[in-house]
PDB file of C-alpha atoms in Angstrom:
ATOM      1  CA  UNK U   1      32.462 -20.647 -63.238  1.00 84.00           C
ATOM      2  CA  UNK U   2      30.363 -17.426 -62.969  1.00 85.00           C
ATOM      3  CA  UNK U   3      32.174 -15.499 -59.679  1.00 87.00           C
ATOM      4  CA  UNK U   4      30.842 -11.733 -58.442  1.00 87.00           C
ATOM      5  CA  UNK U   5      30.860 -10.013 -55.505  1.00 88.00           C
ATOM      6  CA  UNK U   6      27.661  -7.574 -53.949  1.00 89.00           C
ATOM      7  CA  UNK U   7      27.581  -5.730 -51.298  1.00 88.00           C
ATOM      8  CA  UNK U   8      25.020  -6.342 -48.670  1.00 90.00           C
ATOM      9  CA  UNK U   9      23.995  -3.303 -46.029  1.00 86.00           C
ATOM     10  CA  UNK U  10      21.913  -2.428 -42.795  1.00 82.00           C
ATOM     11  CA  UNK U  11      19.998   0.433 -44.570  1.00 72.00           C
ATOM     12  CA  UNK U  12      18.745   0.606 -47.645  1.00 60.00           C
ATOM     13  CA  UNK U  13      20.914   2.012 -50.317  1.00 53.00           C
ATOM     14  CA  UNK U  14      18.129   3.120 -53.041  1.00 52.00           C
ATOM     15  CA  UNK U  15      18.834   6.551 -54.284  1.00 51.00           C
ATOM     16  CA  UNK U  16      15.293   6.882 -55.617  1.00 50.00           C
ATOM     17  CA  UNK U  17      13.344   9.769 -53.991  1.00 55.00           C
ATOM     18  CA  UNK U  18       9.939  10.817 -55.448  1.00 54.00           C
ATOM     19  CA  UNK U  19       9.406  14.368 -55.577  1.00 60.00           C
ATOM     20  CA  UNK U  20       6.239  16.406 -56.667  1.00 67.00           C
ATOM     21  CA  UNK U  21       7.198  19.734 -58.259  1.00 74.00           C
ATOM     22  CA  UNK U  22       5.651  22.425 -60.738  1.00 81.00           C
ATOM     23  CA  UNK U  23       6.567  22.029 -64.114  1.00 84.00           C
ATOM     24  CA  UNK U  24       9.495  24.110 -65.009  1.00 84.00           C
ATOM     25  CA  UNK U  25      10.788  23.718 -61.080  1.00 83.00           C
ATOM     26  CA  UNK U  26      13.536  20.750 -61.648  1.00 77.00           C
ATOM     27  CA  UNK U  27      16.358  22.432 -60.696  1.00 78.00           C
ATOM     28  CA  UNK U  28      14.866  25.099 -58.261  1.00 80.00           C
ATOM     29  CA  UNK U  29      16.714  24.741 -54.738  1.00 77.00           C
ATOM     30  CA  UNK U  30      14.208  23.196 -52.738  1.00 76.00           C
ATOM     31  CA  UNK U  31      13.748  20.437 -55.475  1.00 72.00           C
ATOM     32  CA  UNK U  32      17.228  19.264 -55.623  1.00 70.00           C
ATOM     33  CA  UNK U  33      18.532  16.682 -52.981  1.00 66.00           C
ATOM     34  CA  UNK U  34      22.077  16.331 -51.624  1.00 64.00           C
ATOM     35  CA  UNK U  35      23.079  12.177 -52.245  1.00 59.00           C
ATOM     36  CA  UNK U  36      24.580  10.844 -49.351  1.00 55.00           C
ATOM     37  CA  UNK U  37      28.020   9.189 -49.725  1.00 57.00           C
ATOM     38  CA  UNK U  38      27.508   6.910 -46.952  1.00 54.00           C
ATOM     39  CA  UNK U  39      24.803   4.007 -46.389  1.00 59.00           C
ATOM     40  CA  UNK U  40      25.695   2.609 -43.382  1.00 68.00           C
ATOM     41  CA  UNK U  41      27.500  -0.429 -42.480  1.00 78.00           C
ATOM     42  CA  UNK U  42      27.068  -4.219 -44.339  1.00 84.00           C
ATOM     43  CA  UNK U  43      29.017  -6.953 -45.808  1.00 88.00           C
ATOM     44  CA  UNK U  44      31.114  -7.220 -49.362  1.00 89.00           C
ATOM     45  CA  UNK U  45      30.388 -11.159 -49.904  1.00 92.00           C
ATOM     46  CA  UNK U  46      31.757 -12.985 -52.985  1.00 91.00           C
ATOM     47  CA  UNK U  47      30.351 -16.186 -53.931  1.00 92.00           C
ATOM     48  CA  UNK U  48      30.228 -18.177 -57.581  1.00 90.00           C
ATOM     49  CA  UNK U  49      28.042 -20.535 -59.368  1.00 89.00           C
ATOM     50  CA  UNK U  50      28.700 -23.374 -61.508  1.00 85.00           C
ATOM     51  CA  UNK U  51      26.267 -26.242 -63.044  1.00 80.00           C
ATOM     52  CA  UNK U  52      25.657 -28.283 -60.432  1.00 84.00           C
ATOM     53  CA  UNK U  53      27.711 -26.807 -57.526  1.00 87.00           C
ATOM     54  CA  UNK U  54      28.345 -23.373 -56.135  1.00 91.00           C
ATOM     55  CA  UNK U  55      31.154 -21.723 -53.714  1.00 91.00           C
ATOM     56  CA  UNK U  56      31.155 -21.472 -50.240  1.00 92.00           C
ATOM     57  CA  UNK U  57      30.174 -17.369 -49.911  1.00 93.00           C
ATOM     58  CA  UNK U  58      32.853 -15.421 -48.873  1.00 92.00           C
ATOM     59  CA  UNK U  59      32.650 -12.309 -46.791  1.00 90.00           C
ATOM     60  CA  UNK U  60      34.375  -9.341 -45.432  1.00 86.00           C
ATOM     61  CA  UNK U  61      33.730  -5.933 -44.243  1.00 79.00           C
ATOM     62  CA  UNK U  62      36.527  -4.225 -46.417  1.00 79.00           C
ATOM     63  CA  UNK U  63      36.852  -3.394 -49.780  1.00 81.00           C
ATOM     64  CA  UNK U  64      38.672  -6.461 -52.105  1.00 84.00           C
ATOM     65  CA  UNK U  65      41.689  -4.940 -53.735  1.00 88.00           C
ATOM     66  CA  UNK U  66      43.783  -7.305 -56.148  1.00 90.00           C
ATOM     67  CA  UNK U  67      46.150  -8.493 -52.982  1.00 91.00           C
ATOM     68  CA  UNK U  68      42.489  -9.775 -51.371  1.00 90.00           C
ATOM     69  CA  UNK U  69      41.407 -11.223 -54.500  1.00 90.00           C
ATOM     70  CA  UNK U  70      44.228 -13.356 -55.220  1.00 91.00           C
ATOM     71  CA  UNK U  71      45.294 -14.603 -52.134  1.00 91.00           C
ATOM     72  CA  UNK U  72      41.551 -15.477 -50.341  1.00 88.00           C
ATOM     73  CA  UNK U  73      39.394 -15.919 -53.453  1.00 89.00           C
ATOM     74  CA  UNK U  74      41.259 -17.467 -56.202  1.00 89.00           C
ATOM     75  CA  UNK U  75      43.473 -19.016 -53.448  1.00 87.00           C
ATOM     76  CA  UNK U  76      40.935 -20.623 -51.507  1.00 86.00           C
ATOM     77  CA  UNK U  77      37.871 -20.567 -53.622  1.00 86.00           C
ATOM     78  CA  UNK U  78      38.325 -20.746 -57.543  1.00 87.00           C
ATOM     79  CA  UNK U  79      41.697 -22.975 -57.240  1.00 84.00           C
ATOM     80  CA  UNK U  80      39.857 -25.278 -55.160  1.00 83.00           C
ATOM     81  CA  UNK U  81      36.885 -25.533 -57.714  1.00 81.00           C
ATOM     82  CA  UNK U  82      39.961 -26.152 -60.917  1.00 82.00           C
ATOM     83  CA  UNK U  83      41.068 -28.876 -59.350  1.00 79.00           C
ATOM     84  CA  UNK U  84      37.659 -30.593 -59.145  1.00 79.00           C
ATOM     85  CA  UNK U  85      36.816 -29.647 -62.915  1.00 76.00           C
ATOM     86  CA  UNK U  86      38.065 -30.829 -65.919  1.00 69.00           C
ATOM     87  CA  UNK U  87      40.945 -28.771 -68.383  1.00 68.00           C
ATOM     88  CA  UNK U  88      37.525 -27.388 -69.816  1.00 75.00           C
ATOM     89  CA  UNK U  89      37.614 -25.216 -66.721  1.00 82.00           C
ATOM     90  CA  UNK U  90      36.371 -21.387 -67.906  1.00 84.00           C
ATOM     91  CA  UNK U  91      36.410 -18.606 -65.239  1.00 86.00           C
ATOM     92  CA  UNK U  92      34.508 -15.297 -65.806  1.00 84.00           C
ATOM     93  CA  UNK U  93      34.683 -12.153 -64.148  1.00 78.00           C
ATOM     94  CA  UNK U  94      34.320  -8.618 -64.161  1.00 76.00           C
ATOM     95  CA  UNK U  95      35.839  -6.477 -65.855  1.00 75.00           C
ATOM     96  CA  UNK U  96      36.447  -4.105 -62.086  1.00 81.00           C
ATOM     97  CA  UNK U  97      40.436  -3.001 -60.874  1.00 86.00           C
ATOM     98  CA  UNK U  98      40.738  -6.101 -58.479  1.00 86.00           C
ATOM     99  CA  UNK U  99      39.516  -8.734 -61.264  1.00 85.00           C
ATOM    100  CA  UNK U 100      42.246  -7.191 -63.562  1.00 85.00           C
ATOM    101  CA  UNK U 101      45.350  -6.926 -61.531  1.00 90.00           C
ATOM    102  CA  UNK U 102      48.346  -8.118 -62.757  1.00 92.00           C
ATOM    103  CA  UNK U 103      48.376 -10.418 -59.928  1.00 93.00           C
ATOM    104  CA  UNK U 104      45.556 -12.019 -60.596  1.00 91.00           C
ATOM    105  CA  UNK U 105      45.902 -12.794 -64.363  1.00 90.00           C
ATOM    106  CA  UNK U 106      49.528 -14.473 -63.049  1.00 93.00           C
ATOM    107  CA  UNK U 107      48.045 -16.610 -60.917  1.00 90.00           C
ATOM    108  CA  UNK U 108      45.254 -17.525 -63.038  1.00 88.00           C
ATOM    109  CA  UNK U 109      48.184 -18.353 -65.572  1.00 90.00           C
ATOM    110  CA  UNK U 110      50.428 -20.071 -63.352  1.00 89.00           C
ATOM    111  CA  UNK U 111      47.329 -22.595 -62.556  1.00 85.00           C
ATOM    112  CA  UNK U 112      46.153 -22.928 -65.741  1.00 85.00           C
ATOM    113  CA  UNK U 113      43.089 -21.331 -65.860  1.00 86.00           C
ATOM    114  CA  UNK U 114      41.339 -20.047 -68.682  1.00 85.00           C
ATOM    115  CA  UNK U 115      39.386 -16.512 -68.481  1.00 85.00           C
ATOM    116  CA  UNK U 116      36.242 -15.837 -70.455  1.00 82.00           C
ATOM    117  CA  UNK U 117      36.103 -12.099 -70.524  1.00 75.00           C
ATOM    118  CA  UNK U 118      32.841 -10.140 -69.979  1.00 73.00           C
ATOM    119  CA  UNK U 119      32.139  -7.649 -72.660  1.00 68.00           C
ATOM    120  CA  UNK U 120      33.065  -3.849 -71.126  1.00 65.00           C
ATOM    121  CA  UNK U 121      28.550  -3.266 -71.546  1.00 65.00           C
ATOM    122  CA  UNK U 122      27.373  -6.451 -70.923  1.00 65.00           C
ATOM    123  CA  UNK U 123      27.270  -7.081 -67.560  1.00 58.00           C
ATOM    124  CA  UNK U 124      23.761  -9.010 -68.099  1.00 64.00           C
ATOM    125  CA  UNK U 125      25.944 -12.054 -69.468  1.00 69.00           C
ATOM    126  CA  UNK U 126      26.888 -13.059 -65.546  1.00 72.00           C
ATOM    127  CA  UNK U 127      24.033 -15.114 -64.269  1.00 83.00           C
ATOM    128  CA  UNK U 128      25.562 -13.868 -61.094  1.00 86.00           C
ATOM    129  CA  UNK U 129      23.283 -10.204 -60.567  1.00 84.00           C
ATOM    130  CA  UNK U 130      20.223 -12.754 -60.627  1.00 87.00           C
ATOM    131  CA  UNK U 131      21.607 -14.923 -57.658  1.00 91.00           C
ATOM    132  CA  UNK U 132      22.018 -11.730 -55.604  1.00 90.00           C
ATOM    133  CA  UNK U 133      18.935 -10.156 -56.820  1.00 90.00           C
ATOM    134  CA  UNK U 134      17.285 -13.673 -55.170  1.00 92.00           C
ATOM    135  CA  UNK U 135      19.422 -13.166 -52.373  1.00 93.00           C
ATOM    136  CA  UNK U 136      18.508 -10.002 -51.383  1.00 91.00           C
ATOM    137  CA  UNK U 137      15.023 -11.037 -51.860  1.00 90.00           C
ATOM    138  CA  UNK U 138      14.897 -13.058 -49.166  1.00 91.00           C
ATOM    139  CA  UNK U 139      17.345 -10.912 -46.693  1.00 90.00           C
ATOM    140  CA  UNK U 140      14.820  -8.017 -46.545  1.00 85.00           C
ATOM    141  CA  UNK U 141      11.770 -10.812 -46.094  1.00 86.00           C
ATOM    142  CA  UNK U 142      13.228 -12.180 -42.991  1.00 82.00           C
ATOM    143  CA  UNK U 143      11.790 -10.720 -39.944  1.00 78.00           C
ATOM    144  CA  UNK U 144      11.945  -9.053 -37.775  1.00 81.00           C
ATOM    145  CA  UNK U 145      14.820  -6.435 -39.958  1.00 81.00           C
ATOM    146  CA  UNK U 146      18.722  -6.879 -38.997  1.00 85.00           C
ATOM    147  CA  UNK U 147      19.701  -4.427 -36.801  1.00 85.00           C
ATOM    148  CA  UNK U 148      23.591  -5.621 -36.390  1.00 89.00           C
ATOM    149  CA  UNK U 149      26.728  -6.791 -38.433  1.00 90.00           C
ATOM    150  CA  UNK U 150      26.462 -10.257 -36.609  1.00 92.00           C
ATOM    151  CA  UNK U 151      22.900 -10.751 -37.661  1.00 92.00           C
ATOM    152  CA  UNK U 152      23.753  -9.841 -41.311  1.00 92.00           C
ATOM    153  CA  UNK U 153      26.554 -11.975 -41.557  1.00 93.00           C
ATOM    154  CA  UNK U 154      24.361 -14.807 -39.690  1.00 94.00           C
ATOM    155  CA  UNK U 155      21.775 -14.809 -42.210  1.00 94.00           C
ATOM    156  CA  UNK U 156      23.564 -14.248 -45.152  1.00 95.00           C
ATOM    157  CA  UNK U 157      25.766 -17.235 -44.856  1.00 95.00           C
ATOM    158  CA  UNK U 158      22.315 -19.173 -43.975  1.00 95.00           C
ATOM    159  CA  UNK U 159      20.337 -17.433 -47.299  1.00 95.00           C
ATOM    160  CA  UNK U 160      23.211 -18.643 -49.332  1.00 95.00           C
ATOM    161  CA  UNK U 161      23.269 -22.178 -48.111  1.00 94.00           C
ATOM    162  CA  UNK U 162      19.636 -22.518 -47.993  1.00 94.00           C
ATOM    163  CA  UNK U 163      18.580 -21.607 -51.614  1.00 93.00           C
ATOM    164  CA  UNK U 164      17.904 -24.638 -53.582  1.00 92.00           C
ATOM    165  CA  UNK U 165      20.977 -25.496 -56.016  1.00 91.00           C
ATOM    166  CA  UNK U 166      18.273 -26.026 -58.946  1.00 90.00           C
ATOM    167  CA  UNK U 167      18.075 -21.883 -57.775  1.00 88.00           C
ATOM    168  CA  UNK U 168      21.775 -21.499 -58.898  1.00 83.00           C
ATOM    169  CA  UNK U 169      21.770 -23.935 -61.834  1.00 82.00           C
ATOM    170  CA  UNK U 170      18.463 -22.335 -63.968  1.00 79.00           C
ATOM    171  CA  UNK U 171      20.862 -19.031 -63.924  1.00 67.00           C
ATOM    172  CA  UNK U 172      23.554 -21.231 -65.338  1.00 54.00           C
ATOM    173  CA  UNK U 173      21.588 -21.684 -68.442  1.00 49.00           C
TER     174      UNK U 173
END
């Protein structure tokens, strides 16, 4: 199983801003920009992908710490998927604080469940960044734009159940 989590906002989060300057200007005051800290309000969802099948997407408007992690998404989503699998059962993620927490690696242990680490610079190797990439895609085509949490939400949950699973299983390969 190839889990992740993205976050999903209201406003754009880009930091790119083009700039024309003089040569020899880059760091001049009125060339430099401030980056915002904040990007407005959205949705942390989790979802993941597995030949043939994928998770129900979670979401949530808070950060996941390792308490969150274990008890609603390996609780409710990744045990749920062991039991339907085979003792061939792999389970990658991340390499981030919640994915790692003590907690986590217990109950992963205490229900048998193998862990395929990610390699520390090789965050390519989860087919996961192209399902949100896709995702994403076809949030910002829908029209007209969200304005509100609620809509978000609404059509994120719809997105996710709407892309075709031969979308989620050509990442698996």
């Amino acid at each position: 199983m190839f889990p992740d989590d993205s976050r999903f906002r209201l406003q754009s989060d880009s930091r790119w801003t083009l700039r024309w300057r003089a040569p020899g200007t880059r760091y001049h005051q009125e060339n430099t920009i401030k980056p915002h800290r904040y990007f407005g309000a959205g949705w942390l969802v989790w979802g993941g992908i597995i030949l043939g099948s994928r998770t129900d997407l979670h979401d949530q408007s808070v950060t996941i710490t390792g308490h969150i992690y274990r008890d609603v998404i390996m609780e409710q989503h990744v045990r749920l998927f062991r039991g339907a699998m085979d003792a061939e059962f792999l389970f990658m993620n991340y390499n981030a604080r919640p994915h790692r927490a003590n907690i986590v690696d217990e109950c992963l242990q205490s229900e048998d469940i193998t862990r395929m680490d990610c390699p520390a610079y090789s965050p390519d190797l989860n087919p996961m960044g192209h399902v949100w990439d896709m995702l994403d895609r076809r949030i910002v085509a829908s029209l007209p734009p969200h304005t509100c949490l609620p809509e978000l939400r609404k059509a994120l949950l719809d997105e996710w159940y709407n892309i075709p699973q031969d979308q989620f299983d050509t990442q698996d390969a």
